[in-house]
CSV table of C-alpha atoms in Angstrom, one decimal:
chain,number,residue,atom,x,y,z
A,1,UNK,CA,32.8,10.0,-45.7
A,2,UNK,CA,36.4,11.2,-44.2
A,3,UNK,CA,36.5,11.1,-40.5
A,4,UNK,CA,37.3,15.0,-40.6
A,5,UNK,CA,34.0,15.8,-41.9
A,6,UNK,CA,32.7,13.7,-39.2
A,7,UNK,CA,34.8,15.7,-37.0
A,8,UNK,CA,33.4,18.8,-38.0
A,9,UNK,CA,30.2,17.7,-37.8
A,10,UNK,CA,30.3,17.1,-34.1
A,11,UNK,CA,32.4,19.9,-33.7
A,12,UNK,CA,32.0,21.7,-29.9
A,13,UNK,CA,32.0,25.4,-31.9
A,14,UNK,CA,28.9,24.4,-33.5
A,15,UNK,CA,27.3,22.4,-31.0
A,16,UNK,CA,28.2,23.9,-27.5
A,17,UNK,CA,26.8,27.4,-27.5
A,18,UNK,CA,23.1,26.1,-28.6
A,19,UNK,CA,23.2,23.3,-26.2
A,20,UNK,CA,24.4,25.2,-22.9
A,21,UNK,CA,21.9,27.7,-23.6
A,22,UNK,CA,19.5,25.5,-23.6
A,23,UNK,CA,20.5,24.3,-20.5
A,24,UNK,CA,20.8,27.5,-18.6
A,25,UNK,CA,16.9,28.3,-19.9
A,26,UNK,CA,15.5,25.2,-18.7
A,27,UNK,CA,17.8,25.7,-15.1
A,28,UNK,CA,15.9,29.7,-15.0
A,29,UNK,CA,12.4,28.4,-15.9
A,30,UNK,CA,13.0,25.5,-12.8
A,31,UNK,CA,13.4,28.3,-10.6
A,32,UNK,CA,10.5,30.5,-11.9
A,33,UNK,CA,12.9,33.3,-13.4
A,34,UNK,CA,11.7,32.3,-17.2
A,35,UNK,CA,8.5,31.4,-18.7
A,36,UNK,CA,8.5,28.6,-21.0
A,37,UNK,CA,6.2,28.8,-23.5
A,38,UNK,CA,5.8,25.3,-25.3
A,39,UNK,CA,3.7,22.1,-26.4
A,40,UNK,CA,4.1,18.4,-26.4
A,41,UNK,CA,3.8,16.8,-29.6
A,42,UNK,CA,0.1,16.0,-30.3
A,43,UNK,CA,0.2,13.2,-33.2
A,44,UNK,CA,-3.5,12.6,-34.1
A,45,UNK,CA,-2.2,8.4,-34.4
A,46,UNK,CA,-2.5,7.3,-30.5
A,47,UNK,CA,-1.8,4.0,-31.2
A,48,UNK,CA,1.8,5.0,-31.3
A,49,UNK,CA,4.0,2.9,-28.4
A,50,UNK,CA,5.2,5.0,-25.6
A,51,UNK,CA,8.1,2.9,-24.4
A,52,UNK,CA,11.0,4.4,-23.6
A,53,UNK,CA,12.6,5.4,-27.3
A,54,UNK,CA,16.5,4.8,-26.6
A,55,UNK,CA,15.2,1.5,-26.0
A,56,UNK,CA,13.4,0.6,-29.3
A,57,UNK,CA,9.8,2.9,-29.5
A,58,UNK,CA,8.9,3.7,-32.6
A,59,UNK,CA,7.4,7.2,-31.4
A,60,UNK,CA,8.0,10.4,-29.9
A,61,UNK,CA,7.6,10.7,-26.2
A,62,UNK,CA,5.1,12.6,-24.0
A,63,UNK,CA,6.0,14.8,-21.0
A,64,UNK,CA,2.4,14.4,-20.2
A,65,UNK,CA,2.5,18.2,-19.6
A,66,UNK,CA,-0.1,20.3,-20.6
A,67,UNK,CA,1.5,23.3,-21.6
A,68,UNK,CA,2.7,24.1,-24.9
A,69,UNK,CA,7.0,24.4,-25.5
A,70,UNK,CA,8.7,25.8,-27.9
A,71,UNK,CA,11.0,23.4,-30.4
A,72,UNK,CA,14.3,23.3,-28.9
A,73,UNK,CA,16.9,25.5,-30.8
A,74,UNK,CA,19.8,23.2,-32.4
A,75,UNK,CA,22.7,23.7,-34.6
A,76,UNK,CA,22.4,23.6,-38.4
A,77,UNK,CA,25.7,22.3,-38.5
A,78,UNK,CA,28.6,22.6,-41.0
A,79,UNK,CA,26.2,21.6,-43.6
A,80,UNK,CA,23.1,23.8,-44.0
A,81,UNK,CA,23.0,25.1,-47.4
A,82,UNK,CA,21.6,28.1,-46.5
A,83,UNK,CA,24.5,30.8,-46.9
A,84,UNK,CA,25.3,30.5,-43.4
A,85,UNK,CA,28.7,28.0,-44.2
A,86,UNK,CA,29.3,28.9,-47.7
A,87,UNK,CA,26.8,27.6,-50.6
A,88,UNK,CA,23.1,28.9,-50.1
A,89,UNK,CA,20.9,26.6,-52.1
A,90,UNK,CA,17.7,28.0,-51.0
A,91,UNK,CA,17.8,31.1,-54.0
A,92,UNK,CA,18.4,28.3,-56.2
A,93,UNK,CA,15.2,27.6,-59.0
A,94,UNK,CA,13.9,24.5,-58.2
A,95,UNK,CA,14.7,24.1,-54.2
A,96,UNK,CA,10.9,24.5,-53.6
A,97,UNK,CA,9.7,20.6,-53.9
A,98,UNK,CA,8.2,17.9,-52.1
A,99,UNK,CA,10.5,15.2,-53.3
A,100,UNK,CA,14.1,15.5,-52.4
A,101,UNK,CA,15.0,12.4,-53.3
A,102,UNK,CA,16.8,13.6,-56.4
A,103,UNK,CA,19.2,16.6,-57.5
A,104,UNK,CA,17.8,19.3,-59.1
A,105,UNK,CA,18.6,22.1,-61.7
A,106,UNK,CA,22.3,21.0,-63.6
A,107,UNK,CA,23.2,18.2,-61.0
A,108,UNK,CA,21.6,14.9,-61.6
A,109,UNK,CA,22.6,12.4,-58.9
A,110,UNK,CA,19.6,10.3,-57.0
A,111,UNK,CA,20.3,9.4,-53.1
A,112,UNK,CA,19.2,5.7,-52.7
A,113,UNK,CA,17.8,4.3,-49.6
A,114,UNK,CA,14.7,2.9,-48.1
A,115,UNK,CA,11.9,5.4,-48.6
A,116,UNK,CA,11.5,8.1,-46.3
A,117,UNK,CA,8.3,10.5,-46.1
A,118,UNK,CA,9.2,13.4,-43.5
A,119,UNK,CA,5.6,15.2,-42.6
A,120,UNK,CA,6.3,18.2,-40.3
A,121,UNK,CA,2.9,20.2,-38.5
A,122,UNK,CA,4.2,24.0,-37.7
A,123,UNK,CA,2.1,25.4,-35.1
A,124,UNK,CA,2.0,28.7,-32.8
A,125,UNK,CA,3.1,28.1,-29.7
A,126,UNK,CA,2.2,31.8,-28.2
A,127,UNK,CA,-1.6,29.8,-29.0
A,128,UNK,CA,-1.1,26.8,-27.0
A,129,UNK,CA,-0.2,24.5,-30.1
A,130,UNK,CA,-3.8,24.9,-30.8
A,131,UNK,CA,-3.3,27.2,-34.4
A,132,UNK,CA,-1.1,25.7,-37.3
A,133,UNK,CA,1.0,28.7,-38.7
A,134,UNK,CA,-0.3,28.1,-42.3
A,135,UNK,CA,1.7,30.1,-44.9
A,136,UNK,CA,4.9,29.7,-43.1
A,137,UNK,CA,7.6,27.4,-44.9
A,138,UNK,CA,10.0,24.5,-44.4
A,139,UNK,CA,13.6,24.1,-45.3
A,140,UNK,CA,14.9,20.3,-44.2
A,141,UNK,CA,18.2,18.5,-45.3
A,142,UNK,CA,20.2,15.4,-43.8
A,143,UNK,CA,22.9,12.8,-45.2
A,144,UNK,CA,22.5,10.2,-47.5
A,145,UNK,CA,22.8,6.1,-47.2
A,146,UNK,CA,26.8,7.0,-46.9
A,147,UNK,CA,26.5,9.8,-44.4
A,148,UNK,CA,27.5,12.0,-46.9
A,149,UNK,CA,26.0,15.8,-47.2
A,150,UNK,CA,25.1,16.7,-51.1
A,151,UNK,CA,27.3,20.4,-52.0
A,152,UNK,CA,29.8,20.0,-48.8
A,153,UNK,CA,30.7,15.8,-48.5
A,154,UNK,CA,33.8,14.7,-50.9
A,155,UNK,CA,31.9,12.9,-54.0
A,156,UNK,CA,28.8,14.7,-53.8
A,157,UNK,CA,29.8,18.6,-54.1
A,158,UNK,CA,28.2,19.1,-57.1
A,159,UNK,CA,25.0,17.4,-55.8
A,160,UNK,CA,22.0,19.0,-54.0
A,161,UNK,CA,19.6,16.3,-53.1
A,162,UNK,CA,18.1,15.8,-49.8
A,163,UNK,CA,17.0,19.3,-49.3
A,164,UNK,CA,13.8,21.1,-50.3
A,165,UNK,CA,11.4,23.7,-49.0
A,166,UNK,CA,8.1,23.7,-48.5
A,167,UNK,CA,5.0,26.3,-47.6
A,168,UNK,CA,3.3,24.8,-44.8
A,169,UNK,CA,-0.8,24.5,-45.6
A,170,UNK,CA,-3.8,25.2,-43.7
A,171,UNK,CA,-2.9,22.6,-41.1
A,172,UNK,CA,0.6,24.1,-40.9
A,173,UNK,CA,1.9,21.1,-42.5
A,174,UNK,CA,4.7,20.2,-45.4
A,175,UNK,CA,5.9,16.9,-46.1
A,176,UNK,CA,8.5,15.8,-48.0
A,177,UNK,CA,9.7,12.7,-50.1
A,178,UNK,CA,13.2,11.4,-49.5
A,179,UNK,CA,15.0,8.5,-48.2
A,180,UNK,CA,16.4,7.3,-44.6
A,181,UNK,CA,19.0,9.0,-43.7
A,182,UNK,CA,22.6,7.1,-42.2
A,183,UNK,CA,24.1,7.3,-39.0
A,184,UNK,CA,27.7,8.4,-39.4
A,185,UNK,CA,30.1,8.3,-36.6
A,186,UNK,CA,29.6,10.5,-33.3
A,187,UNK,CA,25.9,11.8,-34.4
A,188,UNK,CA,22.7,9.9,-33.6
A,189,UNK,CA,20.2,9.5,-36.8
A,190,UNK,CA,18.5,13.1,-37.3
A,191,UNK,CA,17.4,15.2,-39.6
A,192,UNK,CA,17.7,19.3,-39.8
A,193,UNK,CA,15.0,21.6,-40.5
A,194,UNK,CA,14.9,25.6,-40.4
A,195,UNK,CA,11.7,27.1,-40.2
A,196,UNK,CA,10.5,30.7,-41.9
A,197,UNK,CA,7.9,32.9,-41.8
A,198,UNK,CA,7.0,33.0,-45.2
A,199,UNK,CA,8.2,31.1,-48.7
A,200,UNK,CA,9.5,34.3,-49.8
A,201,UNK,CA,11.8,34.1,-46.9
A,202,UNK,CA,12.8,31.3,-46.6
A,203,UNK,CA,14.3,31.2,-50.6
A,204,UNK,CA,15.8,34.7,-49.4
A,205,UNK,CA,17.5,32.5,-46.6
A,206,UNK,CA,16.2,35.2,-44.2
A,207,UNK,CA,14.6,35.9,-41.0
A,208,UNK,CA,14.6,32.0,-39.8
A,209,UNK,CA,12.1,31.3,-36.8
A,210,UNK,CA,13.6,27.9,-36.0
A,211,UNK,CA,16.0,26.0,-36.4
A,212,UNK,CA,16.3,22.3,-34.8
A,213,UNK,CA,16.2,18.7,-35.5
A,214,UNK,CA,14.7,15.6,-36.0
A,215,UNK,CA,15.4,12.1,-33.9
A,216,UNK,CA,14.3,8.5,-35.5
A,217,UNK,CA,13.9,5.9,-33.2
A,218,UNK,CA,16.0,3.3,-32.2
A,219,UNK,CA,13.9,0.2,-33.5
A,220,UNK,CA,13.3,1.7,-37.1
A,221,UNK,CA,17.0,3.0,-37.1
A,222,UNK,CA,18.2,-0.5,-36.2
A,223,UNK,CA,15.4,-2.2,-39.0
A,224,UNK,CA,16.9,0.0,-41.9
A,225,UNK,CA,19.8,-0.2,-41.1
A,226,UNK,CA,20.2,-4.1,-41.8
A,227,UNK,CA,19.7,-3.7,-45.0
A,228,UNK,CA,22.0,-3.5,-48.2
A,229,UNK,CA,23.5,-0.4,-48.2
A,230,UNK,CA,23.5,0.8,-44.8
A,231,UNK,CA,26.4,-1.5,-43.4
A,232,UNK,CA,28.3,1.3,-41.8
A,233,UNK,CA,25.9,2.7,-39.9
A,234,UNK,CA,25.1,-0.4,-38.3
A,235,UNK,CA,29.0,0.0,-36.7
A,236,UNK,CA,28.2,3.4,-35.9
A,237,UNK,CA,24.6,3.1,-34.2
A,238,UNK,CA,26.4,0.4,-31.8
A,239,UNK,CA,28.8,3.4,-30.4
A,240,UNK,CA,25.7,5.8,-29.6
A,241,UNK,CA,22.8,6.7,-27.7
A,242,UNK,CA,19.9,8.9,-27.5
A,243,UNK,CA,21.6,10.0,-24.2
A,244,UNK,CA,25.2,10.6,-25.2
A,245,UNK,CA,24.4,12.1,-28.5
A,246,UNK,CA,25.8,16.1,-28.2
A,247,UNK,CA,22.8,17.4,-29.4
A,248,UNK,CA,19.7,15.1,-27.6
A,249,UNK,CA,21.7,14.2,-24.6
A,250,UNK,CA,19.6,17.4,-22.7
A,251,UNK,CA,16.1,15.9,-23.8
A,252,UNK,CA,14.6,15.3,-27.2
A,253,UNK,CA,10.9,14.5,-26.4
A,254,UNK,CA,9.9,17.0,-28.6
A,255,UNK,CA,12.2,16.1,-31.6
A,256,UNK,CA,12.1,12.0,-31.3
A,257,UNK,CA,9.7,11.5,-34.6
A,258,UNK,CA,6.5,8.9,-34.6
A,259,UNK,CA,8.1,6.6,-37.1
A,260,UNK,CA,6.2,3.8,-38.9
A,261,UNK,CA,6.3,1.8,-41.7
A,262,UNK,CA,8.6,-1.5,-42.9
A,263,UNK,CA,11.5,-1.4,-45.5
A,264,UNK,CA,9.3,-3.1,-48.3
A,265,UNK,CA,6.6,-0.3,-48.1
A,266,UNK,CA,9.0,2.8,-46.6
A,267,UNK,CA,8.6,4.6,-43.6
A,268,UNK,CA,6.9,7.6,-42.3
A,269,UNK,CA,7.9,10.1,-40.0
A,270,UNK,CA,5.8,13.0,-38.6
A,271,UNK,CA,6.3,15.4,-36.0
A,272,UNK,CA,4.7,18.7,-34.1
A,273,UNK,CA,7.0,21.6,-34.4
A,274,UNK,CA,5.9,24.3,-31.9
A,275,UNK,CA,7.3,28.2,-33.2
C-alpha cells in the first residue's frame, strides 16, 4: 500500500473533528453540564483477562461503572464504501452476507489471512444496555493482510471484499466471517462498523445511528502477525500504541474487542455496541 494512502488514512481532516468532540463531551459531562448516557461492555465469557490491553490482554476493559455509555463516535475514514467518499457498495446485490471473506457480484478476488469471526451485540443504550435493538443492521469493513482497502487501495479497486451487512437478531447480534485484518503504518489494528436502524437503511446508505470502531488486542495482534503473510505489519505494530493511536489515544474501553482463539483454529472477536 503507497504511503499516501496511509497518509490519508490518518489524515487530521478526517480524524480531528470526531476526536475533539469527543473530548469536549466527556470535559462537559466531568463538570455535570452533559449527561452521558452509556454502558460497559457486558461479554457473557468472564473468564476473559482484564490486564491492562496495551500491554498484551486479550479483552476489552471494564470501567467498572455501572452506567450504560454510548459507543464512541469515530471516523469512517477515506475508505467507507458507503457513498460518503465516492463508491457506495451498500445498494450493491449481494452486500448483505455473513461471510466477507470473498468479493462478490463481477469481482472475484478472496482476502487471505488467518480467520477472523467478528460478532457485534447492538443494544439500546436509552435502556441501560439491558434491550438488544433487534431488527437494526450492521455495515463493517477493514483492510486486508496487505493493509489494503478493496474499491479505494491500488491493486484492489475492482475488489469488494471485507465488507458486508448484516440485520442484527433478537439478541441484537450479527456476526461476520472474514479474516485478520493488518496494521498499516500510523493506525493501530481496527476495524469500522456503521450502525442503521433498519436493513432497508442501511443498503439505502441512510440515516446511520453509529459509526465507530473496533480495537484487537495487543497479544492476538502480535500472535497473527508472526505469521506468513503479515511481515509488514509486524514493522508497523512496533511504531504504535493503544495510547498514541489518533483515534484510541482518548479511551477505547468500549471498542478494545474480547479476542480469542489461536492461528490454527482462527480467532474470535465480539463486542457490546451501545446506540
Amino acid at each position: 500500500m503507497s504511503e499516501e494512502l496511509h497518509d490519508h488514512d490518518r489524515g487530521l481532516s478526517f480524524d480531528l473533528p470526531t476526536l475533539q468532540r469527543r473530548k469536549m463531551i466527556r470535559l462537559l459531562a466531568g463538570v455535570g453540564l452533559v449527561p452521558l448516557v452509556g454502558c460497559s461492555s457486558d461479554d457473557s465469557d468472564s473468564s476473559a483477562s482484564s490486564s491492562d490491553p496495551s500491554a498484551g490482554s486479550s479483552s476489552a476493559a471494564s470501567s467498572g461503572s455501572a452506567e450504560c455509555e454510548t459507543i464512541p463516535g469515530e471516523t469512517a475514514g477515506p475508505y467507507p464504501g458507503d457513498g460518503s467518499n465516492g463508491v457506495n457498495v451498500l445498494k450493491e446485490s449481494g452486500v448483505v452476507r455473513k461471510d466477507i471473506t470473498a468479493s462478490f457480484g463481477t469481482a472475484s478476488g478472496k482476502a487471505e489471512g488467518v480467520p477472523l469471526t467478528v460478532t457485534l451485540t447492538v443494544v439500546d443504550a436509552a435502556s441501560g444496555c439491558g434491550t438488544p435493538k433487534e431488527g437494526a443492521a450492521v455495515y463493517l469493513w477493514h483492510c486486508d493482510r496487505e493493509g489494503n482497502y478493496s474499491l479505494y487501495s491500488d491493486g484492489v479497486t475492482e475488489e469488494n471484499y471485507l465488507r458486508g451487512v448484516q440485520e442484527t437478531d433478537a439478541k441484537g447480534q450479527v456476526t461476520f466471517t472474514s479474516i485478520f485484518p493488518a496494521c498499516y503504518p500510523g493506525r493501530w489494528p481496527h476495524i469500522h462498523f456503521e450502525v442503521y436502524g433498519s436493513l432497508e437503511d442501511a443498503t439505502n446508505a441512510t440515516s446511520i445511528t453509529a459509526t465507530s470502531q473496533l480495537a484487537l488486542p495487543k497479544d492476538v495482534c502480535d500472535t497473527v502477525y508472526a505469521t506468513n503473510g503479515y511481515d509488514r505489519s509486524v514493522q508497523n505494530m512496533g511504531q504504535l500504541s493503544l495510547e498514541t493511536d489518533n483515534i484510541f489515544s482518548d479511551g477505547y474501553d468500549q471498542q478494545l474487542a474480547t479476542t480469542k482463539g489461536s492461528v490454527e483454529k482462527g480467532y474470535t472477536a465480539t463486542l457490546t455496541v451501545p446506540v
